[in-house]
mmCIF file of C-alpha atoms in Angstrom:
data_model
loop_
_atom_site.group_PDB
_atom_site.id
_atom_site.type_symbol
_atom_site.label_atom_id
_atom_site.label_comp_id
_atom_site.label_asym_id
_atom_site.label_seq_id
_atom_site.Cartn_x
_atom_site.Cartn_y
_atom_site.Cartn_z
ATOM 1 C CA MET K 2 51.388 -186.801 -149.759
ATOM 2 C CA THR K 3 49.190 -183.714 -149.561
ATOM 3 C CA GLU K 4 49.827 -181.164 -152.286
ATOM 4 C CA PRO K 5 51.413 -177.906 -151.003
ATOM 5 C CA ARG K 6 49.229 -174.826 -150.870
ATOM 6 C CA LYS K 7 49.283 -172.626 -153.943
ATOM 7 C CA ASN K 8 51.190 -169.408 -153.574
ATOM 8 C CA THR K 9 49.166 -166.384 -152.558
ATOM 9 C CA PRO K 10 50.219 -162.757 -153.064
ATOM 10 C CA VAL K 11 53.281 -161.996 -150.987
ATOM 11 C CA THR K 12 51.651 -159.232 -149.013
ATOM 12 C CA ALA K 13 48.648 -161.332 -147.997
ATOM 13 C CA ARG K 14 50.781 -164.381 -147.186
ATOM 14 C CA ASP K 15 53.185 -162.333 -145.116
ATOM 15 C CA MET K 16 50.321 -160.816 -143.168
ATOM 16 C CA THR K 17 48.849 -164.206 -142.291
ATOM 17 C CA ARG K 18 52.209 -165.777 -141.500
ATOM 18 C CA ARG K 19 52.727 -163.130 -138.835
ATOM 19 C CA ARG K 20 49.474 -164.103 -137.134
ATOM 20 C CA VAL K 21 50.904 -166.925 -135.072
ATOM 21 C CA VAL K 22 49.874 -167.197 -131.436
ATOM 22 C CA VAL K 23 52.685 -167.363 -128.909
ATOM 23 C CA ALA K 24 53.213 -167.384 -125.147
ATOM 24 C CA GLY K 25 49.955 -169.058 -124.105
ATOM 25 C CA GLY K 26 51.797 -172.075 -122.720
ATOM 26 C CA ALA K 27 54.420 -169.906 -121.056
ATOM 27 C CA ALA K 28 51.764 -168.217 -118.956
ATOM 28 C CA VAL K 29 50.431 -171.503 -117.658
ATOM 29 C CA ALA K 30 53.969 -172.686 -116.983
ATOM 30 C CA ALA K 31 54.486 -170.015 -114.341
ATOM 31 C CA ALA K 32 51.810 -171.415 -112.058
ATOM 32 C CA GLY K 33 53.181 -172.847 -108.839
ATOM 33 C CA LEU K 34 56.792 -171.817 -109.433
ATOM 34 C CA GLY K 35 56.750 -168.912 -106.986
ATOM 35 C CA THR K 36 59.477 -166.334 -107.527
ATOM 36 C CA ALA K 37 60.919 -167.389 -110.842
ATOM 37 C CA VAL K 38 63.393 -166.407 -113.486
ATOM 38 C CA ALA K 39 61.826 -166.185 -116.933
ATOM 39 C CA THR K 40 64.264 -166.300 -119.816
ATOM 40 C CA ALA K 41 63.625 -166.307 -123.528
ATOM 41 C CA ALA K 42 63.894 -163.862 -126.081
ATOM 42 C CA SER K 43 67.253 -163.341 -127.537
ATOM 43 C CA ALA K 44 70.700 -164.838 -127.583
ATOM 44 C CA GLY K 45 71.753 -162.282 -125.021
ATOM 45 C CA GLY K 46 68.854 -163.110 -122.730
ATOM 46 C CA SER K 47 67.340 -159.647 -122.879
ATOM 47 C CA SER K 48 63.713 -158.819 -123.686
ATOM 48 C CA SER K 49 61.288 -161.468 -124.888
ATOM 49 C CA ALA K 50 60.301 -161.919 -128.519
ATOM 50 C CA ALA K 51 56.746 -161.738 -127.250
ATOM 51 C CA SER K 52 55.377 -158.354 -126.271
ATOM 52 C CA PRO K 53 55.243 -157.354 -122.593
ATOM 53 C CA SER K 54 51.498 -158.058 -122.591
ATOM 54 C CA ALA K 55 52.207 -161.755 -123.147
ATOM 55 C CA SER K 56 53.499 -162.280 -119.641
ATOM 56 C CA ALA K 57 53.004 -164.971 -117.033
ATOM 57 C CA SER K 58 50.491 -162.713 -115.290
ATOM 58 C CA SER K 59 48.288 -162.414 -118.394
ATOM 59 C CA PRO K 60 47.501 -165.941 -119.619
ATOM 60 C CA SER K 61 44.692 -164.778 -121.900
ATOM 61 C CA GLN K 62 46.814 -162.232 -123.770
ATOM 62 C CA GLU K 63 48.731 -163.547 -126.759
ATOM 63 C CA VAL K 64 50.805 -162.065 -129.546
ATOM 64 C CA CYS K 65 51.722 -163.262 -133.005
ATOM 65 C CA TYR K 66 54.833 -163.735 -135.123
ATOM 66 C CA ARG K 67 55.773 -165.559 -138.313
ATOM 67 C CA LEU K 68 56.391 -169.218 -139.185
ATOM 68 C CA THR K 69 58.808 -171.034 -136.853
ATOM 69 C CA SER K 70 62.218 -171.625 -138.446
ATOM 70 C CA GLU K 71 63.098 -174.979 -139.986
ATOM 71 C CA THR K 72 66.471 -176.517 -139.099
ATOM 72 C CA THR K 73 68.379 -179.681 -139.874
ATOM 73 C CA GLU K 74 67.202 -183.021 -138.499
ATOM 74 C CA GLY K 75 70.727 -183.974 -137.453
ATOM 75 C CA PRO K 76 72.263 -187.454 -137.562
ATOM 76 C CA TYR K 77 70.615 -188.936 -134.453
ATOM 77 C CA TYR K 78 66.907 -189.077 -135.272
ATOM 78 C CA ILE K 79 65.143 -192.415 -134.680
ATOM 79 C CA ASP K 80 61.531 -192.928 -135.737
ATOM 80 C CA ALA K 81 60.921 -194.970 -132.589
ATOM 81 C CA ASP K 82 57.185 -194.289 -132.236
ATOM 82 C CA LYS K 83 57.392 -194.333 -128.446
ATOM 83 C CA ILE K 84 54.095 -192.627 -127.615
ATOM 84 C CA ARG K 85 54.758 -191.353 -124.107
ATOM 85 C CA LYS K 86 54.876 -188.239 -121.986
ATOM 86 C CA ASN K 87 57.759 -189.180 -119.673
ATOM 87 C CA ILE K 88 60.934 -189.814 -121.676
ATOM 88 C CA THR K 89 63.527 -189.758 -118.877
ATOM 89 C CA GLU K 90 63.950 -193.530 -118.336
ATOM 90 C CA GLY K 91 65.750 -192.761 -115.093
ATOM 91 C CA LYS K 92 68.385 -190.442 -116.580
ATOM 92 C CA GLU K 93 69.905 -187.998 -114.107
ATOM 93 C CA GLY K 94 69.544 -184.283 -114.614
ATOM 94 C CA ILE K 95 67.544 -181.185 -113.772
ATOM 95 C CA PRO K 96 63.826 -182.059 -114.060
ATOM 96 C CA MET K 97 62.217 -180.317 -116.998
ATOM 97 C CA THR K 98 58.661 -179.992 -118.258
ATOM 98 C CA LEU K 99 58.437 -179.073 -121.928
ATOM 99 C CA ARG K 100 55.129 -177.553 -123.050
ATOM 100 C CA LEU K 101 54.568 -176.836 -126.723
ATOM 101 C CA LYS K 102 51.578 -175.455 -128.588
ATOM 102 C CA LEU K 103 51.170 -176.080 -132.304
ATOM 103 C CA ILE K 104 49.165 -173.833 -134.574
ATOM 104 C CA ASP K 105 48.651 -173.452 -138.301
ATOM 105 C CA SER K 106 50.865 -170.537 -139.293
ATOM 106 C CA GLU K 107 48.359 -169.275 -141.854
ATOM 107 C CA THR K 108 45.104 -169.530 -139.902
ATOM 108 C CA CYS K 109 46.466 -169.270 -136.343
ATOM 109 C CA LYS K 110 44.155 -172.140 -135.374
ATOM 110 C CA PRO K 111 45.427 -174.887 -133.014
ATOM 111 C CA LEU K 112 46.774 -177.972 -134.745
ATOM 112 C CA ALA K 113 45.083 -180.969 -133.119
ATOM 113 C CA LYS K 114 46.122 -184.634 -133.366
ATOM 114 C CA ALA K 115 49.569 -183.779 -134.733
ATOM 115 C CA ALA K 116 52.394 -186.090 -133.643
ATOM 116 C CA VAL K 117 55.286 -184.234 -132.021
ATOM 117 C CA ASP K 118 58.638 -186.002 -131.705
ATOM 118 C CA ILE K 119 61.367 -184.686 -129.425
ATOM 119 C CA TRP K 120 64.849 -186.061 -128.813
ATOM 120 C CA HIS K 121 67.927 -184.683 -127.110
ATOM 121 C CA CYS K 122 71.170 -185.645 -125.387
ATOM 122 C CA ASP K 123 71.531 -186.410 -121.694
ATOM 123 C CA ALA K 124 73.240 -184.258 -119.061
ATOM 124 C CA LEU K 125 76.680 -185.313 -120.326
ATOM 125 C CA GLY K 126 75.950 -184.931 -124.034
ATOM 126 C CA LEU K 127 75.151 -188.524 -125.053
ATOM 127 C CA TYR K 128 72.272 -189.549 -127.332
ATOM 128 C CA SER K 129 70.415 -192.795 -126.787
ATOM 129 C CA GLY K 130 70.893 -195.151 -129.706
ATOM 130 C CA TYR K 131 74.246 -193.513 -130.413
ATOM 131 C CA GLU K 132 76.235 -193.712 -127.194
ATOM 132 C CA ASP K 133 79.320 -194.945 -129.064
ATOM 133 C CA SER K 134 79.234 -192.260 -131.730
ATOM 134 C CA SER K 135 77.742 -189.150 -130.112
ATOM 135 C CA THR K 136 80.332 -186.762 -128.728
ATOM 136 C CA GLY K 137 79.261 -186.358 -125.144
ATOM 137 C CA GLY K 138 81.190 -185.446 -122.053
ATOM 138 C CA GLY K 139 82.141 -189.055 -121.429
ATOM 139 C CA THR K 140 82.566 -190.648 -118.035
ATOM 140 C CA PRO K 141 82.733 -188.079 -115.224
ATOM 141 C CA PRO K 142 86.276 -187.635 -113.850
ATOM 142 C CA THR K 143 87.147 -189.454 -110.635
ATOM 143 C CA GLY K 144 88.921 -186.509 -109.021
ATOM 144 C CA PRO K 145 87.443 -183.251 -107.720
ATOM 145 C CA PRO K 146 85.067 -181.490 -110.130
ATOM 146 C CA PRO K 147 86.621 -178.899 -112.466
ATOM 147 C CA THR K 148 86.476 -175.290 -111.369
ATOM 148 C CA GLY K 149 84.754 -172.563 -113.318
ATOM 149 C CA THR K 150 82.100 -172.811 -115.998
ATOM 150 C CA PRO K 151 82.814 -174.896 -119.115
ATOM 151 C CA THR K 152 83.049 -172.721 -122.202
ATOM 152 C CA GLY K 153 85.018 -172.434 -125.381
ATOM 153 C CA THR K 154 84.841 -171.991 -129.116
ATOM 154 C CA PRO K 155 83.916 -175.171 -130.991
ATOM 155 C CA THR K 156 86.341 -176.904 -133.306
ATOM 156 C CA GLY K 157 85.373 -178.831 -136.416
ATOM 157 C CA GLY K 158 81.815 -179.385 -137.612
ATOM 158 C CA PRO K 159 78.562 -179.387 -135.671
ATOM 159 C CA PRO K 160 78.173 -182.998 -134.407
ATOM 160 C CA GLY K 161 74.660 -183.980 -133.425
ATOM 161 C CA GLY K 162 73.081 -181.069 -135.230
ATOM 162 C CA GLY K 163 74.255 -181.206 -138.817
ATOM 163 C CA GLY K 164 75.292 -183.860 -141.282
ATOM 164 C CA GLY K 165 73.476 -186.854 -142.702
ATOM 165 C CA HIS K 166 71.528 -189.458 -140.774
ATOM 166 C CA GLN K 167 73.449 -192.215 -139.006
ATOM 167 C CA ASP K 168 72.198 -195.697 -138.167
ATOM 168 C CA PRO K 169 71.751 -196.395 -134.428
ATOM 169 C CA THR K 170 74.578 -198.212 -132.693
ATOM 170 C CA ASP K 171 72.592 -199.469 -129.687
ATOM 171 C CA ASP K 172 68.982 -200.171 -128.687
ATOM 172 C CA ARG K 173 68.611 -197.604 -125.901
ATOM 173 C CA ARG K 174 65.867 -194.981 -126.377
ATOM 174 C CA TYR K 175 65.975 -192.616 -123.379
ATOM 175 C CA LEU K 176 65.142 -188.935 -123.894
ATOM 176 C CA ARG K 177 63.089 -189.699 -126.999
ATOM 177 C CA GLY K 178 59.332 -189.737 -127.353
ATOM 178 C CA THR K 179 56.206 -188.765 -129.248
ATOM 179 C CA GLN K 180 52.949 -187.195 -128.111
ATOM 180 C CA LEU K 181 49.775 -186.190 -129.944
ATOM 181 C CA THR K 182 48.552 -182.623 -129.559
ATOM 182 C CA ASP K 183 45.169 -182.158 -127.887
ATOM 183 C CA ARG K 184 42.272 -180.217 -129.427
ATOM 184 C CA HIS K 185 43.890 -176.972 -128.298
ATOM 185 C CA GLY K 186 47.200 -177.854 -129.973
ATOM 186 C CA PHE K 187 49.068 -178.521 -126.718
ATOM 187 C CA VAL K 188 51.550 -181.281 -125.962
ATOM 188 C CA GLU K 189 53.685 -181.823 -122.855
ATOM 189 C CA PHE K 190 56.790 -183.891 -122.109
ATOM 190 C CA THR K 191 58.567 -184.789 -118.874
ATOM 191 C CA THR K 192 62.306 -184.862 -119.430
ATOM 192 C CA VAL K 193 65.598 -183.441 -118.107
ATOM 193 C CA PHE K 194 67.467 -180.271 -118.999
ATOM 194 C CA PRO K 195 69.834 -181.246 -121.854
ATOM 195 C CA GLY K 196 73.587 -181.087 -121.500
ATOM 196 C CA TRP K 197 76.061 -180.038 -124.180
ATOM 197 C CA TYR K 198 78.655 -181.593 -126.442
ATOM 198 C CA ARG K 199 81.443 -180.260 -128.608
ATOM 199 C CA GLY K 200 80.335 -178.030 -131.450
ATOM 200 C CA ARG K 201 76.721 -177.354 -130.420
ATOM 201 C CA CYS K 202 74.857 -175.171 -127.968
ATOM 202 C CA VAL K 203 72.259 -176.746 -125.666
ATOM 203 C CA HIS K 204 69.191 -177.752 -127.695
ATOM 204 C CA ILE K 205 66.273 -180.145 -128.183
ATOM 205 C CA HIS K 206 65.307 -181.562 -131.569
ATOM 206 C CA THR K 207 61.665 -181.653 -132.615
ATOM 207 C CA LYS K 208 59.676 -182.958 -135.571
ATOM 208 C CA VAL K 209 55.968 -182.534 -136.296
ATOM 209 C CA HIS K 210 53.971 -185.121 -138.272
ATOM 210 C CA VAL K 211 50.462 -184.596 -139.666
ATOM 211 C CA GLY K 212 48.064 -186.608 -141.795
ATOM 212 C CA GLY K 213 48.787 -189.960 -140.151
ATOM 213 C CA LYS K 214 47.021 -191.936 -137.460
ATOM 214 C CA LEU K 215 47.771 -193.571 -134.135
ATOM 215 C CA THR K 216 47.912 -197.378 -134.284
ATOM 216 C CA ASP K 217 49.027 -200.160 -131.949
ATOM 217 C CA SER K 218 52.498 -199.796 -133.465
ATOM 218 C CA GLY K 219 52.676 -196.033 -133.007
ATOM 219 C CA TYR K 220 51.968 -193.082 -135.294
ATOM 220 C CA GLU K 221 51.902 -194.189 -138.907
ATOM 221 C CA GLY K 222 51.484 -192.449 -142.266
ATOM 222 C CA GLY K 223 51.270 -188.753 -142.991
ATOM 223 C CA HIS K 224 54.296 -186.539 -143.451
ATOM 224 C CA ALA K 225 56.659 -184.316 -141.478
ATOM 225 C CA CYS K 226 55.559 -180.699 -141.838
ATOM 226 C CA HIS K 227 58.150 -179.215 -139.484
ATOM 227 C CA THR K 228 61.647 -180.124 -138.321
ATOM 228 C CA GLY K 229 63.305 -177.761 -135.902
ATOM 229 C CA GLN K 230 65.343 -177.321 -132.767
ATOM 230 C CA LEU K 231 64.498 -175.703 -129.442
ATOM 231 C CA PHE K 232 67.143 -173.517 -127.811
ATOM 232 C CA PHE K 233 68.033 -172.316 -124.319
ATOM 233 C CA ALA K 234 68.979 -168.840 -123.104
ATOM 234 C CA GLU K 235 72.564 -168.542 -121.903
ATOM 235 C CA GLU K 236 71.538 -167.509 -118.389
ATOM 236 C CA ALA K 237 69.783 -170.816 -117.786
ATOM 237 C CA VAL K 238 72.584 -172.880 -119.301
ATOM 238 C CA LEU K 239 75.148 -171.184 -117.058
ATOM 239 C CA ALA K 240 72.964 -171.940 -114.049
ATOM 240 C CA SER K 241 72.645 -175.599 -115.062
ATOM 241 C CA ALA K 242 76.433 -175.876 -115.403
ATOM 242 C CA GLU K 243 76.732 -175.393 -111.633
ATOM 243 C CA VAL K 244 74.577 -178.468 -110.920
ATOM 244 C CA ALA K 245 75.719 -182.109 -110.970
ATOM 245 C CA PRO K 246 76.040 -184.039 -113.231
ATOM 246 C CA TYR K 247 76.402 -181.118 -115.665
ATOM 247 C CA SER K 248 79.172 -179.649 -113.519
ATOM 248 C CA THR K 249 81.285 -182.796 -114.011
ATOM 249 C CA SER K 250 81.457 -182.407 -117.784
ATOM 250 C CA THR K 251 84.879 -181.603 -119.203
ATOM 251 C CA THR K 252 83.571 -180.917 -122.710
ATOM 252 C CA PRO K 253 84.035 -177.357 -124.025
ATOM 253 C CA ARG K 254 80.654 -175.666 -124.309
ATOM 254 C CA THR K 255 79.407 -173.751 -127.342
ATOM 255 C CA THR K 256 77.300 -170.701 -126.525
ATOM 256 C CA LEU K 257 74.070 -169.723 -128.273
ATOM 257 C CA ASP K 258 75.856 -166.950 -130.154
ATOM 258 C CA GLU K 259 78.635 -169.333 -131.276
ATOM 259 C CA ASP K 260 76.265 -172.027 -132.515
ATOM 260 C CA GLY K 261 76.170 -172.584 -136.276
ATOM 261 C CA ILE K 262 72.552 -173.800 -136.407
ATOM 262 C CA TYR K 263 70.590 -171.476 -134.094
ATOM 263 C CA PRO K 264 68.934 -168.930 -136.449
ATOM 264 C CA GLY K 265 69.480 -166.053 -134.024
ATOM 265 C CA ASN K 266 65.879 -164.856 -134.198
ATOM 266 C CA GLY K 267 64.486 -165.556 -130.740
ATOM 267 C CA ALA K 268 61.180 -167.377 -130.293
ATOM 268 C CA GLU K 269 60.663 -167.517 -134.037
ATOM 269 C CA GLY K 270 63.861 -169.578 -134.266
ATOM 270 C CA GLY K 271 62.922 -171.922 -131.427
ATOM 271 C CA LEU K 272 64.231 -170.065 -128.355
ATOM 272 C CA LEU K 273 62.253 -171.435 -125.416
ATOM 273 C CA ARG K 274 60.688 -169.416 -122.644
ATOM 274 C CA LEU K 275 62.221 -170.920 -119.497
ATOM 275 C CA GLN K 276 60.927 -170.550 -115.969
ATOM 276 C CA TYR K 277 62.617 -171.711 -112.777
ATOM 277 C CA ARG K 278 63.318 -170.493 -109.280
ATOM 278 C CA LYS K 279 66.197 -168.079 -109.134
ATOM 279 C CA GLY K 280 69.240 -169.779 -107.644
ATOM 280 C CA LYS K 281 67.381 -173.098 -107.529
ATOM 281 C CA ILE K 282 67.349 -174.334 -111.085
ATOM 282 C CA ALA K 283 68.113 -177.814 -109.754
ATOM 283 C CA LYS K 284 64.522 -177.961 -108.492
ATOM 284 C CA GLY K 285 63.192 -177.944 -112.030
ATOM 285 C CA VAL K 286 62.554 -175.948 -115.193
ATOM 286 C CA VAL K 287 59.472 -175.351 -117.317
ATOM 287 C CA GLY K 288 60.129 -174.632 -120.973
ATOM 288 C CA SER K 289 57.362 -173.479 -123.306
ATOM 289 C CA LEU K 290 56.913 -172.229 -126.841
ATOM 290 C CA THR K 291 54.280 -171.948 -129.557
ATOM 291 C CA LEU K 292 55.315 -173.420 -132.902
ATOM 292 C CA GLY K 293 53.783 -172.002 -136.046
ATOM 293 C CA VAL K 294 53.862 -174.676 -138.763
ATOM 294 C CA ASP K 295 52.465 -175.141 -142.265
ATOM 295 C CA PRO K 296 50.628 -178.485 -142.147
ATOM 296 C CA ASP K 297 50.549 -178.729 -145.954
ATOM 297 C CA ALA K 298 54.322 -178.333 -146.313
ATOM 298 C CA THR K 299 56.881 -181.133 -146.164
ATOM 299 C CA ASN K 300 59.926 -180.326 -144.039
ATOM 300 C CA ASP K 301 61.802 -183.439 -142.958
ATOM 301 C CA GLY K 302 65.043 -181.595 -142.182
ATOM 302 C CA THR K 303 67.248 -183.978 -144.174
ATOM 303 C CA GLY K 304 68.151 -181.700 -147.068
ATOM 304 C CA MET K 305 69.423 -178.748 -145.030
#
């Protein structure tokens, strides 16, 4: 394991940690979407954590913020080493392209050849590998769909986001995958907009590995330098709840503000910039974010 960096004076370290590039991928994401809704920013869906100059119309303009927040790994992580871009495996849901950029939080340079894992539940809240134990929305009801938008305050703990690791209960691996960042630090996944389950807001888990290498068996060696979660603005989640199969879920939904894991600090905490056609979210969503990580740190998310 690589030794952590030695501490530098607080003032100097803080200055460099704030020099993290953001919004580059979000600008590219807007291409071809036409009139779109762009959400990201805050739990209330107001202004972006990036400055106004970092807009979809200014792809070359970028701003900086500090190290991206670490969060818990959750109980449903599987080191499956499925190196692939498309992780849908035929699962129904709103098409989603997830574009992430990784950079060193101290130097602001792109982090190339890092392995990025993502995993999340399906449209009804079920995780592959854990269909018997994850608390999804279950089988859609046979009668007419429920009226109104699912909502409610969670009860009990935060399933799927907190707690210790659990062993898989089945061999399914949909909505899980790994990609290596290119020389510019970019990685892209084809997936579906996640659903929700009791106790958690809508989210995607992510883990970044460095120091290893790609083999015939997958990405091996190295260490996890970042474990986090990616979050969704309430406006987009409400829009998704009007689209089948999300609209068939009878599970109470936890909002971003109610969630016990979301750090509440916008893009720095993993809040995605989302772009989709207004009133036509069913056509597809592009989510993008720049993650500032410390490649010399070890953050596996299991001790949080």
